[in-house]
Amino acid sequence: MAALQIRVNRAEHAVDVSSDTPLLWVLRDTLGLTGTKYGCGVALCGACTVHLDGEPVRSCVTPVGAIGAKHVTTIEGLSPDSSHPVQKAWVAEEVAQCGYCQSGQIMSAAALLAKTGAPSDADIDAAMAGNLCRCGTYQRIRRAIHRAAARAGGGR
Amino acid sequence: MRAGPRLSRRTFLTAGVAAGAGLAIGFCPGGDTLAAAAPSTEPFAPNPWIRITPDNVVTIIVDKSDMGQGVLTSMPMLIAEELEADWSAIRVEQAPAGPEYVNPVTKRQVTGGSRSVRNSWELFRKAGAAAREMLVEAAAGEWGVPPEECRAENSTIVHLPTGRRLTYGQLTDRAARLPVPQNPPLKSPKDFKLIGKRLARLETPPKVDGSAVYGLDVKTPGALVAVVARCPVFGGTPRTVDPTRAKAVSGVRHVVAIDSGVAVVADAFWPAKLGRDALDIVWDEGPTAAVSSESIARAFEAAGAQPGVVARDEGDVLAALGGAARTLEAVYTVPYEAHATMEPMNCTAWVRADGCDLWVGTQAQGFNQQTAAKLTGLAPESVKVHTTLLGGGFGRRFEQDFVAEAVQISKAVGAPVKLVWTREDDMQHDFYRPTTWNRLTAGLDPSGALVAWTHRLVGHSIAARALPAIVKNGLDPSSIEGAYNIPYTIPNVRVDWVQKETGVPVGFWRSVGSSQNAFVTECFLDEVAAASGRDPYELRRTLLTKAPRHAAVLELAATRAGWGAPLPRGRGRGIAVHESFGSVVAEVAEVAVEDGRVRVDRVVCVVECGTVVNPDTVEAQMEGAIVYGLTATLKSEITIAGGRVVQSNFHDFPLLRIDEAPRVEVYVLPSAEPPGGVGEPGTPPIAPAVANAIFAATGTRIRKLPIGPADLRG
Ligand code: FES
Ligand code: FES
């Protein structure tokens, strides 16, 4: 099989996998980017959320051959030093319990805030309802999104 | 002057996993520029939990696993408090498996039963205090002064009269030569600097940048990935296996038979999964194929007609019921539940002729060691357990099935193997929270007072399989906890239990027996209140005169929730109180019932859990435990058809979502008693609080879970 070119976290990679392999497993097994998590494999939990040209997508159901020249951003590429407002808010609110769902939560929240500077609770519900957290950190996720919006100068 | 400590990012959690080190988190040592006395060369490790190196880094070794409950911070707080260690320069490591980490209370190296802080409260503080005393004595010896003139603070010893200082790192050689004091003095709680403080969790930063390493993230050079086909019917075995199509998948290396089924081993997860799905297997389904949720319900109901093993018998219930002015009777049932940790089960094993390494998110390192030793013939001490972070535990990672599979596969293929369960595997091959059937009766005297209470439980025994040592006199405490020990003053009480197995494997699920028994007992008490025309809160208060902890949390919960204030039509409040794992929790749920749907808007939670180590962690655990309980209350159950689990993923086992999550307010009652558990006690009261709130809103009694639209029609 011919190697595919993909762009992940501002770097080019040639990956030697069949084009129907889900992006999730290319990130994790081929590129070693294990921050993106496997939770369900069928777009039901959000743990595998990454950005494709800034849009949140479920990498477990995105064939690697379908992304073409689009840029993939994973949790590792969100900021070089955990300085993204969402990451800072997540630390400040002590959101994480086991933490396993949180890469996906953070990627969904970052995508929401990129579009909606000062999201309402209803905006948060709509954007985040596909990200499950078995540890039940939802209340803190909501608080952290509001905090990140305020710090990032939302509500202009 | 002392340089400030620098936070090290992305270093410790990933470093050295393959090389054999376990998980570690923390801070890099600061460039410490204190004038050097005789420089130390050797580490000082007076016990298995503390290692101080000449660079003045205090490493605390935690023998409990992090599954979100914050033990990598709360346990080090206990040691650092007594050790007077500089918290900003603490380093935390995960302990290996070994006899030195067997807890003296439980006699096991496990994480569960909300016991981590509880059972190490003395042990860890004494470990820190012993090290502190030795460092003081070492410094006094160095200076030739009496130890009473020296004080430990911030990882240094100060000579008070002269202001001279030596860091712990400078004293390691001298301290290591001293005898370890057996009963060092412990600090008075009024002098606590860390315990009781809202400290940031040390393990949080790697959980927001993708660098945290869970079992699925372990990178072992040369490791293959395995996915296993298991018989969908519990207890079934393969009759014929044709691996041809599986082996044709590019990247598949081996197909091997193991005890639980057939493993496909490949270069990566995706080919392993494609290969597993391409296996042609004819299963011999065995006798469990005839079992269904309906057959189980019938068998349990029939078993309930027979008396069980008596768990509590006080007064004379038969006479009291015979003489009662009024009696009530009700049957309550609860279903099987899956743990559904967000990270599916997995384990990396590397079996060699001379040893075995396991990299695993586990709640039971000691049992893992035994499991691997038994399967390989190696000595237990030749099995190294490297504990990773756990993507949720809730009791599931106490089990050994996934460890046994990984060991068998690695042994068969002669290479390191990462075993990965898909979500479907995880949902359909769990050890489920047991289903139970309960019949309760209550007798009221002419004044409406509750004079008799009987409760017959029919259900599985978890401990008979998983922890036989705790079964006493034919009673499994994990089945009856929270039912035989209801806190109410009732003159005649009888509780008995009938064990009934079904072929469906059951296991410890967050709050175990209390997860069902709080629902059953607290809802039936609500029925008593309604039948006797009493307010549910007031009735509880009058029956709790001998249970002051329960009364205290109940009263504060009622006050904070505005108990008794009028609500619009279709809304209601419900209250419940329950003790489990050494802590008492009361919850008031406020619900709205509209168009056959329940929405839980607000939950007030009051917990009394003895001395609080980290208040933020206690609050977080209550918030999470309530959401966990709400999924079982409102959303999901495991049902059985043809001896197999019907549900397979989050479409038919949905978890509570952010748009359904209530506002939760947590209040922690102060207490000077030793710590109680916090991981589990928040779960039991939520189901009865919600069910009782639905009754308040609609007049409909809920006697089974989960609560669906049909149950709301009355
Ligand atoms: S793993 Fe992709 S949505 Fe669950
Ligand atoms: S923090 Fe554990 S699943 Fe969300």
PDB file of N, CA, C and O in Angstrom, chain A residues 22 25 28-29 32 34-35 37-40 42 44 75 80 82 87 94 96-100 125 129-130 134-136 138-140 142, chain B residues 67-68 200-201 204 207-210 214 216-217 219 269-270 338-340 342 390 422-423 616 620-621 623-624 628 649 656-658 664:
ATOM      1  N   PRO A  22      -9.119   4.085  10.618  1.00  0.00           N
ATOM      2  CA  PRO A  22      -9.572   5.304  11.289  1.00  0.00           C
ATOM      3  C   PRO A  22      -8.389   6.173  11.731  1.00  0.00           C
ATOM      4  O   PRO A  22      -7.379   5.664  12.214  1.00  0.00           O
ATOM      5  N   TRP A  25      -6.538   5.541  15.080  1.00  0.00           N
ATOM      6  CA  TRP A  25      -5.514   4.510  15.267  1.00  0.00           C
ATOM      7  C   TRP A  25      -4.226   4.856  14.551  1.00  0.00           C
ATOM      8  O   TRP A  25      -3.157   4.389  14.931  1.00  0.00           O
ATOM      9  N   ARG A  28      -2.670   7.164  17.181  1.00  0.00           N
ATOM     10  CA  ARG A  28      -2.211   6.470  18.385  1.00  0.00           C
ATOM     11  C   ARG A  28      -1.118   5.437  18.083  1.00  0.00           C
ATOM     12  O   ARG A  28      -0.073   5.433  18.737  1.00  0.00           O
ATOM     13  N   ASP A  29      -1.385   4.560  17.133  1.00  0.00           N
ATOM     14  CA  ASP A  29      -0.464   3.430  16.912  1.00  0.00           C
ATOM     15  C   ASP A  29       0.672   3.763  15.950  1.00  0.00           C
ATOM     16  O   ASP A  29       1.776   3.253  16.104  1.00  0.00           O
ATOM     17  N   GLY A  32       2.127   7.549  17.464  1.00  0.00           N
ATOM     18  CA  GLY A  32       2.426   7.570  18.906  1.00  0.00           C
ATOM     19  C   GLY A  32       1.803   8.733  19.648  1.00  0.00           C
ATOM     20  O   GLY A  32       2.221   9.059  20.758  1.00  0.00           O
ATOM     21  N   THR A  34      -0.739   9.498  21.743  1.00  0.00           N
ATOM     22  CA  THR A  34      -1.733   8.760  22.528  1.00  0.00           C
ATOM     23  C   THR A  34      -2.621   9.664  23.375  1.00  0.00           C
ATOM     24  O   THR A  34      -3.428   9.171  24.162  1.00  0.00           O
ATOM     25  N   GLY A  35      -2.478  10.994  23.225  1.00  0.00           N
ATOM     26  CA  GLY A  35      -3.373  11.889  23.970  1.00  0.00           C
ATOM     27  C   GLY A  35      -4.811  11.778  23.494  1.00  0.00           C
ATOM     28  O   GLY A  35      -5.754  12.033  24.250  1.00  0.00           O
ATOM     29  N   LYS A  37      -8.000   9.709  22.686  1.00  0.00           N
ATOM     30  CA  LYS A  37      -8.398   8.459  23.345  1.00  0.00           C
ATOM     31  C   LYS A  37      -9.448   7.672  22.567  1.00  0.00           C
ATOM     32  O   LYS A  37     -10.269   8.231  21.841  1.00  0.00           O
ATOM     33  N   TYR A  38      -9.434   6.379  22.812  1.00  0.00           N
ATOM     34  CA  TYR A  38     -10.463   5.470  22.294  1.00  0.00           C
ATOM     35  C   TYR A  38     -11.484   5.211  23.404  1.00  0.00           C
ATOM     36  O   TYR A  38     -11.109   4.781  24.497  1.00  0.00           O
ATOM     37  N   GLY A  39     -12.755   5.464  23.114  1.00  0.00           N
ATOM     38  CA  GLY A  39     -13.790   5.191  24.113  1.00  0.00           C
ATOM     39  C   GLY A  39     -14.884   4.282  23.604  1.00  0.00           C
ATOM     40  O   GLY A  39     -15.425   3.472  24.350  1.00  0.00           O
ATOM     41  N   CYS A  40     -15.263   4.430  22.320  1.00  0.00           N
ATOM     42  CA  CYS A  40     -16.385   3.647  21.807  1.00  0.00           C
ATOM     43  C   CYS A  40     -16.164   3.170  20.376  1.00  0.00           C
ATOM     44  O   CYS A  40     -16.734   2.171  19.959  1.00  0.00           O
ATOM     45  N   VAL A  42     -17.349   4.341  17.679  1.00  0.00           N
ATOM     46  CA  VAL A  42     -18.473   4.547  16.761  1.00  0.00           C
ATOM     47  C   VAL A  42     -19.151   5.916  16.946  1.00  0.00           C
ATOM     48  O   VAL A  42     -20.358   6.045  16.794  1.00  0.00           O
ATOM     49  N   LEU A  44     -19.860   7.748  19.550  1.00  0.00           N
ATOM     50  CA  LEU A  44     -20.873   7.868  20.601  1.00  0.00           C
ATOM     51  C   LEU A  44     -20.348   8.507  21.890  1.00  0.00           C
ATOM     52  O   LEU A  44     -21.115   8.729  22.816  1.00  0.00           O
ATOM     53  N   ILE A  75      -4.797  16.993  20.895  1.00  0.00           N
ATOM     54  CA  ILE A  75      -4.572  17.637  22.191  1.00  0.00           C
ATOM     55  C   ILE A  75      -3.103  18.038  22.350  1.00  0.00           C
ATOM     56  O   ILE A  75      -2.794  19.087  22.911  1.00  0.00           O
ATOM     57  N   PRO A  80       1.665  24.650  22.886  1.00  0.00           N
ATOM     58  CA  PRO A  80       2.948  23.990  23.190  1.00  0.00           C
ATOM     59  C   PRO A  80       3.164  23.783  24.686  1.00  0.00           C
ATOM     60  O   PRO A  80       4.010  22.979  25.075  1.00  0.00           O
ATOM     61  N   SER A  82       0.423  23.985  27.414  1.00  0.00           N
ATOM     62  CA  SER A  82      -0.827  24.020  28.184  1.00  0.00           C
ATOM     63  C   SER A  82      -1.327  25.441  28.418  1.00  0.00           C
ATOM     64  O   SER A  82      -1.985  25.717  29.409  1.00  0.00           O
ATOM     65  N   GLN A  87      -7.257  24.871  28.422  1.00  0.00           N
ATOM     66  CA  GLN A  87      -6.404  24.043  29.290  1.00  0.00           C
ATOM     67  C   GLN A  87      -6.181  24.731  30.637  1.00  0.00           C
ATOM     68  O   GLN A  87      -6.233  24.088  31.690  1.00  0.00           O
ATOM     69  N   GLU A  94      -9.973  22.339  38.331  1.00  0.00           N
ATOM     70  CA  GLU A  94      -9.737  20.942  38.708  1.00  0.00           C
ATOM     71  C   GLU A  94     -10.817  20.044  38.100  1.00  0.00           C
ATOM     72  O   GLU A  94     -11.496  19.274  38.786  1.00  0.00           O
ATOM     73  N   ALA A  96     -10.588  17.506  35.849  1.00  0.00           N
ATOM     74  CA  ALA A  96     -10.325  16.087  35.588  1.00  0.00           C
ATOM     75  C   ALA A  96     -10.495  15.231  36.831  1.00  0.00           C
ATOM     76  O   ALA A  96     -10.057  15.597  37.917  1.00  0.00           O
ATOM     77  N   GLN A  97     -11.141  14.095  36.642  1.00  0.00           N
ATOM     78  CA  GLN A  97     -11.069  13.050  37.661  1.00  0.00           C
ATOM     79  C   GLN A  97     -10.116  11.996  37.080  1.00  0.00           C
ATOM     80  O   GLN A  97      -8.915  12.184  37.113  1.00  0.00           O
ATOM     81  N   CYS A  98     -10.644  10.900  36.533  1.00  0.00           N
ATOM     82  CA  CYS A  98      -9.690   9.960  35.932  1.00  0.00           C
ATOM     83  C   CYS A  98      -8.950  10.618  34.769  1.00  0.00           C
ATOM     84  O   CYS A  98      -7.814  10.291  34.477  1.00  0.00           O
ATOM     85  N   GLY A  99      -9.622  11.558  34.106  1.00  0.00           N
ATOM     86  CA  GLY A  99      -8.972  12.331  33.058  1.00  0.00           C
ATOM     87  C   GLY A  99      -9.079  11.735  31.665  1.00  0.00           C
ATOM     88  O   GLY A  99      -8.722  12.387  30.688  1.00  0.00           O
ATOM     89  N   TYR A 100      -9.580  10.526  31.575  1.00  0.00           N
ATOM     90  CA  TYR A 100      -9.526   9.816  30.295  1.00  0.00           C
ATOM     91  C   TYR A 100     -10.339  10.515  29.199  1.00  0.00           C
ATOM     92  O   TYR A 100      -9.933  10.538  28.050  1.00  0.00           O
ATOM     93  N   ASP A 125     -24.348  23.056  26.248  1.00  0.00           N
ATOM     94  CA  ASP A 125     -25.066  21.776  26.144  1.00  0.00           C
ATOM     95  C   ASP A 125     -25.005  21.248  24.712  1.00  0.00           C
ATOM     96  O   ASP A 125     -24.729  20.066  24.483  1.00  0.00           O
ATOM     97  N   ALA A 129     -22.689  17.870  24.382  1.00  0.00           N
ATOM     98  CA  ALA A 129     -23.523  16.716  24.750  1.00  0.00           C
ATOM     99  C   ALA A 129     -23.000  15.406  24.170  1.00  0.00           C
ATOM    100  O   ALA A 129     -23.338  14.331  24.650  1.00  0.00           O
ATOM    101  N   GLY A 130     -22.146  15.483  23.162  1.00  0.00           N
ATOM    102  CA  GLY A 130     -21.587  14.255  22.584  1.00  0.00           C
ATOM    103  C   GLY A 130     -20.317  13.780  23.261  1.00  0.00           C
ATOM    104  O   GLY A 130     -19.739  12.784  22.853  1.00  0.00           O
ATOM    105  N   ARG A 134     -17.718   9.449  32.285  1.00  0.00           N
ATOM    106  CA  ARG A 134     -18.249   8.501  33.257  1.00  0.00           C
ATOM    107  C   ARG A 134     -17.959   8.952  34.685  1.00  0.00           C
ATOM    108  O   ARG A 134     -18.660   8.568  35.607  1.00  0.00           O
ATOM    109  N   CYS A 135     -16.902   9.741  34.868  1.00  0.00           N
ATOM    110  CA  CYS A 135     -16.593  10.240  36.208  1.00  0.00           C
ATOM    111  C   CYS A 135     -17.527  11.371  36.616  1.00  0.00           C
ATOM    112  O   CYS A 135     -17.526  11.786  37.774  1.00  0.00           O
ATOM    113  N   GLY A 136     -18.299  11.905  35.676  1.00  0.00           N
ATOM    114  CA  GLY A 136     -19.302  12.903  36.043  1.00  0.00           C
ATOM    115  C   GLY A 136     -18.758  14.283  36.334  1.00  0.00           C
ATOM    116  O   GLY A 136     -19.177  14.944  37.276  1.00  0.00           O
ATOM    117  N   TYR A 138     -19.201  16.972  34.614  1.00  0.00           N
ATOM    118  CA  TYR A 138     -19.911  17.935  33.764  1.00  0.00           C
ATOM    119  C   TYR A 138     -20.029  19.332  34.370  1.00  0.00           C
ATOM    120  O   TYR A 138     -19.906  20.333  33.676  1.00  0.00           O
ATOM    121  N   GLN A 139     -20.324  19.404  35.665  1.00  0.00           N
ATOM    122  CA  GLN A 139     -20.523  20.707  36.287  1.00  0.00           C
ATOM    123  C   GLN A 139     -19.240  21.536  36.183  1.00  0.00           C
ATOM    124  O   GLN A 139     -19.271  22.737  35.933  1.00  0.00           O
ATOM    125  N   ARG A 140     -18.118  20.888  36.385  1.00  0.00           N
ATOM    126  CA  ARG A 140     -16.839  21.613  36.318  1.00  0.00           C
ATOM    127  C   ARG A 140     -16.463  21.932  34.866  1.00  0.00           C
ATOM    128  O   ARG A 140     -15.832  22.946  34.600  1.00  0.00           O
ATOM    129  N   ARG A 142     -18.595  22.754  32.605  1.00  0.00           N
ATOM    130  CA  ARG A 142     -19.387  23.957  32.308  1.00  0.00           C
ATOM    131  C   ARG A 142     -18.712  25.196  32.901  1.00  0.00           C
ATOM    132  O   ARG A 142     -18.551  26.222  32.239  1.00  0.00           O
TER     133      ARG A 142
ATOM    134  N   MET B  67      -7.667   6.522  40.004  1.00  0.00           N
ATOM    135  CA  MET B  67      -8.724   6.324  39.012  1.00  0.00           C
ATOM    136  C   MET B  67      -9.625   7.550  39.003  1.00  0.00           C
ATOM    137  O   MET B  67     -10.792   7.478  38.648  1.00  0.00           O
ATOM    138  N   GLY B  68      -9.045   8.674  39.429  1.00  0.00           N
ATOM    139  CA  GLY B  68      -9.796   9.922  39.426  1.00  0.00           C
ATOM    140  C   GLY B  68     -10.156  10.406  40.806  1.00  0.00           C
ATOM    141  O   GLY B  68     -10.677  11.500  40.974  1.00  0.00           O
ATOM    142  N   ALA B 200      -4.097  21.942  44.928  1.00  0.00           N
ATOM    143  CA  ALA B 200      -4.239  21.530  43.528  1.00  0.00           C
ATOM    144  C   ALA B 200      -3.743  20.097  43.377  1.00  0.00           C
ATOM    145  O   ALA B 200      -2.744  19.714  43.983  1.00  0.00           O
ATOM    146  N   ARG B 201      -4.451  19.309  42.575  1.00  0.00           N
ATOM    147  CA  ARG B 201      -4.040  17.910  42.410  1.00  0.00           C
ATOM    148  C   ARG B 201      -2.791  17.817  41.541  1.00  0.00           C
ATOM    149  O   ARG B 201      -2.758  18.349  40.442  1.00  0.00           O
ATOM    150  N   THR B 204      -3.093  16.593  37.892  1.00  0.00           N
ATOM    151  CA  THR B 204      -3.950  17.278  36.921  1.00  0.00           C
ATOM    152  C   THR B 204      -3.210  17.742  35.657  1.00  0.00           C
ATOM    153  O   THR B 204      -3.707  17.507  34.546  1.00  0.00           O
ATOM    154  N   LYS B 207      -3.098  15.606  32.667  1.00  0.00           N
ATOM    155  CA  LYS B 207      -4.416  15.191  32.179  1.00  0.00           C
ATOM    156  C   LYS B 207      -5.051  16.243  31.269  1.00  0.00           C
ATOM    157  O   LYS B 207      -6.150  16.023  30.762  1.00  0.00           O
ATOM    158  N   VAL B 208      -4.409  17.399  31.086  1.00  0.00           N
ATOM    159  CA  VAL B 208      -4.975  18.393  30.170  1.00  0.00           C
ATOM    160  C   VAL B 208      -4.122  18.608  28.922  1.00  0.00           C
ATOM    161  O   VAL B 208      -4.485  19.403  28.064  1.00  0.00           O
ATOM    162  N   ASP B 209      -2.987  17.933  28.819  1.00  0.00           N
ATOM    163  CA  ASP B 209      -2.165  18.146  27.623  1.00  0.00           C
ATOM    164  C   ASP B 209      -1.883  16.860  26.844  1.00  0.00           C
ATOM    165  O   ASP B 209      -1.050  16.829  25.938  1.00  0.00           O
ATOM    166  N   GLY B 210      -2.575  15.792  27.206  1.00  0.00           N
ATOM    167  CA  GLY B 210      -2.429  14.552  26.452  1.00  0.00           C
ATOM    168  C   GLY B 210      -1.234  13.710  26.866  1.00  0.00           C
ATOM    169  O   GLY B 210      -1.006  12.650  26.294  1.00  0.00           O
ATOM    170  N   TYR B 214      -2.246   6.263  30.363  1.00  0.00           N
ATOM    171  CA  TYR B 214      -3.165   5.224  30.830  1.00  0.00           C
ATOM    172  C   TYR B 214      -2.667   3.895  30.272  1.00  0.00           C
ATOM    173  O   TYR B 214      -1.766   3.863  29.419  1.00  0.00           O
ATOM    174  N   LEU B 216      -3.813   1.963  28.046  1.00  0.00           N
ATOM    175  CA  LEU B 216      -3.869   1.877  26.581  1.00  0.00           C
ATOM    176  C   LEU B 216      -2.750   2.663  25.907  1.00  0.00           C
ATOM    177  O   LEU B 216      -2.500   2.485  24.717  1.00  0.00           O
ATOM    178  N   ASP B 217      -2.094   3.559  26.660  1.00  0.00           N
ATOM    179  CA  ASP B 217      -1.092   4.441  26.054  1.00  0.00           C
ATOM    180  C   ASP B 217       0.333   3.940  26.242  1.00  0.00           C
ATOM    181  O   ASP B 217       1.279   4.579  25.783  1.00  0.00           O
ATOM    182  N   LYS B 219       3.768   2.369  25.803  1.00  0.00           N
ATOM    183  CA  LYS B 219       4.554   2.028  24.595  1.00  0.00           C
ATOM    184  C   LYS B 219       5.684   1.107  25.016  1.00  0.00           C
ATOM    185  O   LYS B 219       6.648   1.540  25.628  1.00  0.00           O
ATOM    186  N   PHE B 269      -3.575  -2.065  16.616  1.00  0.00           N
ATOM    187  CA  PHE B 269      -4.949  -2.381  17.017  1.00  0.00           C
ATOM    188  C   PHE B 269      -5.866  -2.656  15.831  1.00  0.00           C
ATOM    189  O   PHE B 269      -6.636  -3.622  15.840  1.00  0.00           O
ATOM    190  N   TRP B 270      -5.773  -1.819  14.791  1.00  0.00           N
ATOM    191  CA  TRP B 270      -6.783  -1.912  13.734  1.00  0.00           C
ATOM    192  C   TRP B 270      -6.753  -3.264  13.011  1.00  0.00           C
ATOM    193  O   TRP B 270      -7.793  -3.930  12.890  1.00  0.00           O
ATOM    194  N   ALA B 338     -23.477  -2.148  34.101  1.00  0.00           N
ATOM    195  CA  ALA B 338     -22.077  -2.242  33.668  1.00  0.00           C
ATOM    196  C   ALA B 338     -21.264  -1.119  34.314  1.00  0.00           C
ATOM    197  O   ALA B 338     -21.798  -0.060  34.628  1.00  0.00           O
ATOM    198  N   HIS B 339     -19.975  -1.370  34.501  1.00  0.00           N
ATOM    199  CA  HIS B 339     -19.104  -0.315  35.025  1.00  0.00           C
ATOM    200  C   HIS B 339     -18.897   0.777  33.977  1.00  0.00           C
ATOM    201  O   HIS B 339     -18.922   1.957  34.296  1.00  0.00           O
ATOM    202  N   ALA B 340     -18.664   0.338  32.729  1.00  0.00           N
ATOM    203  CA  ALA B 340     -18.469   1.272  31.616  1.00  0.00           C
ATOM    204  C   ALA B 340     -17.439   2.351  31.931  1.00  0.00           C
ATOM    205  O   ALA B 340     -17.696   3.537  31.722  1.00  0.00           O
ATOM    206  N   MET B 342     -14.528   4.770  31.103  1.00  0.00           N
ATOM    207  CA  MET B 342     -14.307   5.371  29.777  1.00  0.00           C
ATOM    208  C   MET B 342     -13.156   4.687  29.037  1.00  0.00           C
ATOM    209  O   MET B 342     -13.171   4.604  27.814  1.00  0.00           O
ATOM    210  N   LEU B 390      -5.527   5.043  35.648  1.00  0.00           N
ATOM    211  CA  LEU B 390      -6.710   4.269  35.281  1.00  0.00           C
ATOM    212  C   LEU B 390      -7.746   5.204  34.654  1.00  0.00           C
ATOM    213  O   LEU B 390      -8.106   6.202  35.284  1.00  0.00           O
ATOM    214  N   THR B 422     -12.386  -3.887  22.974  1.00  0.00           N
ATOM    215  CA  THR B 422     -13.226  -2.857  22.366  1.00  0.00           C
ATOM    216  C   THR B 422     -14.311  -2.473  23.371  1.00  0.00           C
ATOM    217  O   THR B 422     -14.511  -3.148  24.391  1.00  0.00           O
ATOM    218  N   ARG B 423     -15.014  -1.389  23.074  1.00  0.00           N
ATOM    219  CA  ARG B 423     -16.125  -1.007  23.955  1.00  0.00           C
ATOM    220  C   ARG B 423     -17.143  -2.139  24.047  1.00  0.00           C
ATOM    221  O   ARG B 423     -17.679  -2.442  25.105  1.00  0.00           O
ATOM    222  N   ASP B 616     -11.529  19.881  48.091  1.00  0.00           N
ATOM    223  CA  ASP B 616     -11.926  19.921  46.683  1.00  0.00           C
ATOM    224  C   ASP B 616     -12.136  18.516  46.137  1.00  0.00           C
ATOM    225  O   ASP B 616     -13.035  18.266  45.341  1.00  0.00           O
ATOM    226  N   ALA B 620     -15.512  16.980  44.543  1.00  0.00           N
ATOM    227  CA  ALA B 620     -15.487  16.394  43.201  1.00  0.00           C
ATOM    228  C   ALA B 620     -16.014  14.960  43.223  1.00  0.00           C
ATOM    229  O   ALA B 620     -16.748  14.539  42.320  1.00  0.00           O
ATOM    230  N   GLN B 621     -15.657  14.204  44.252  1.00  0.00           N
ATOM    231  CA  GLN B 621     -16.121  12.818  44.335  1.00  0.00           C
ATOM    232  C   GLN B 621     -17.629  12.755  44.547  1.00  0.00           C
ATOM    233  O   GLN B 621     -18.299  11.866  44.016  1.00  0.00           O
ATOM    234  N   GLU B 623     -19.805  15.055  43.509  1.00  0.00           N
ATOM    235  CA  GLU B 623     -20.399  15.456  42.217  1.00  0.00           C
ATOM    236  C   GLU B 623     -20.384  14.273  41.251  1.00  0.00           C
ATOM    237  O   GLU B 623     -21.389  13.969  40.600  1.00  0.00           O
ATOM    238  N   GLY B 624     -19.246  13.606  41.172  1.00  0.00           N
ATOM    239  CA  GLY B 624     -19.109  12.508  40.217  1.00  0.00           C
ATOM    240  C   GLY B 624     -19.937  11.301  40.601  1.00  0.00           C
ATOM    241  O   GLY B 624     -20.540  10.643  39.743  1.00  0.00           O
ATOM    242  N   TYR B 628     -22.742   9.390  38.386  1.00  0.00           N
ATOM    243  CA  TYR B 628     -22.621   7.935  38.167  1.00  0.00           C
ATOM    244  C   TYR B 628     -23.921   7.244  38.563  1.00  0.00           C
ATOM    245  O   TYR B 628     -24.459   6.405  37.845  1.00  0.00           O
ATOM    246  N   ASN B 649     -22.909  -0.897  23.411  1.00  0.00           N
ATOM    247  CA  ASN B 649     -22.136   0.342  23.312  1.00  0.00           C
ATOM    248  C   ASN B 649     -23.013   1.451  23.899  1.00  0.00           C
ATOM    249  O   ASN B 649     -24.078   1.177  24.456  1.00  0.00           O
ATOM    250  N   LEU B 656     -25.357   9.424  31.385  1.00  0.00           N
ATOM    251  CA  LEU B 656     -25.865  10.779  31.577  1.00  0.00           C
ATOM    252  C   LEU B 656     -24.955  11.763  30.830  1.00  0.00           C
ATOM    253  O   LEU B 656     -23.733  11.619  30.857  1.00  0.00           O
ATOM    254  N   ARG B 657     -25.580  12.742  30.183  1.00  0.00           N
ATOM    255  CA  ARG B 657     -24.817  13.724  29.399  1.00  0.00           C
ATOM    256  C   ARG B 657     -24.825  15.074  30.094  1.00  0.00           C
ATOM    257  O   ARG B 657     -25.613  15.303  31.012  1.00  0.00           O
ATOM    258  N   ILE B 658     -24.010  15.986  29.588  1.00  0.00           N
ATOM    259  CA  ILE B 658     -23.874  17.291  30.246  1.00  0.00           C
ATOM    260  C   ILE B 658     -25.211  18.035  30.265  1.00  0.00           C
ATOM    261  O   ILE B 658     -25.528  18.725  31.228  1.00  0.00           O
ATOM    262  N   VAL B 664     -25.182  20.514  41.190  1.00  0.00           N
ATOM    263  CA  VAL B 664     -24.926  19.790  42.441  1.00  0.00           C
ATOM    264  C   VAL B 664     -24.248  20.728  43.425  1.00  0.00           C
ATOM    265  O   VAL B 664     -23.251  21.371  43.091  1.00  0.00           O
TER     266      VAL B 664
END
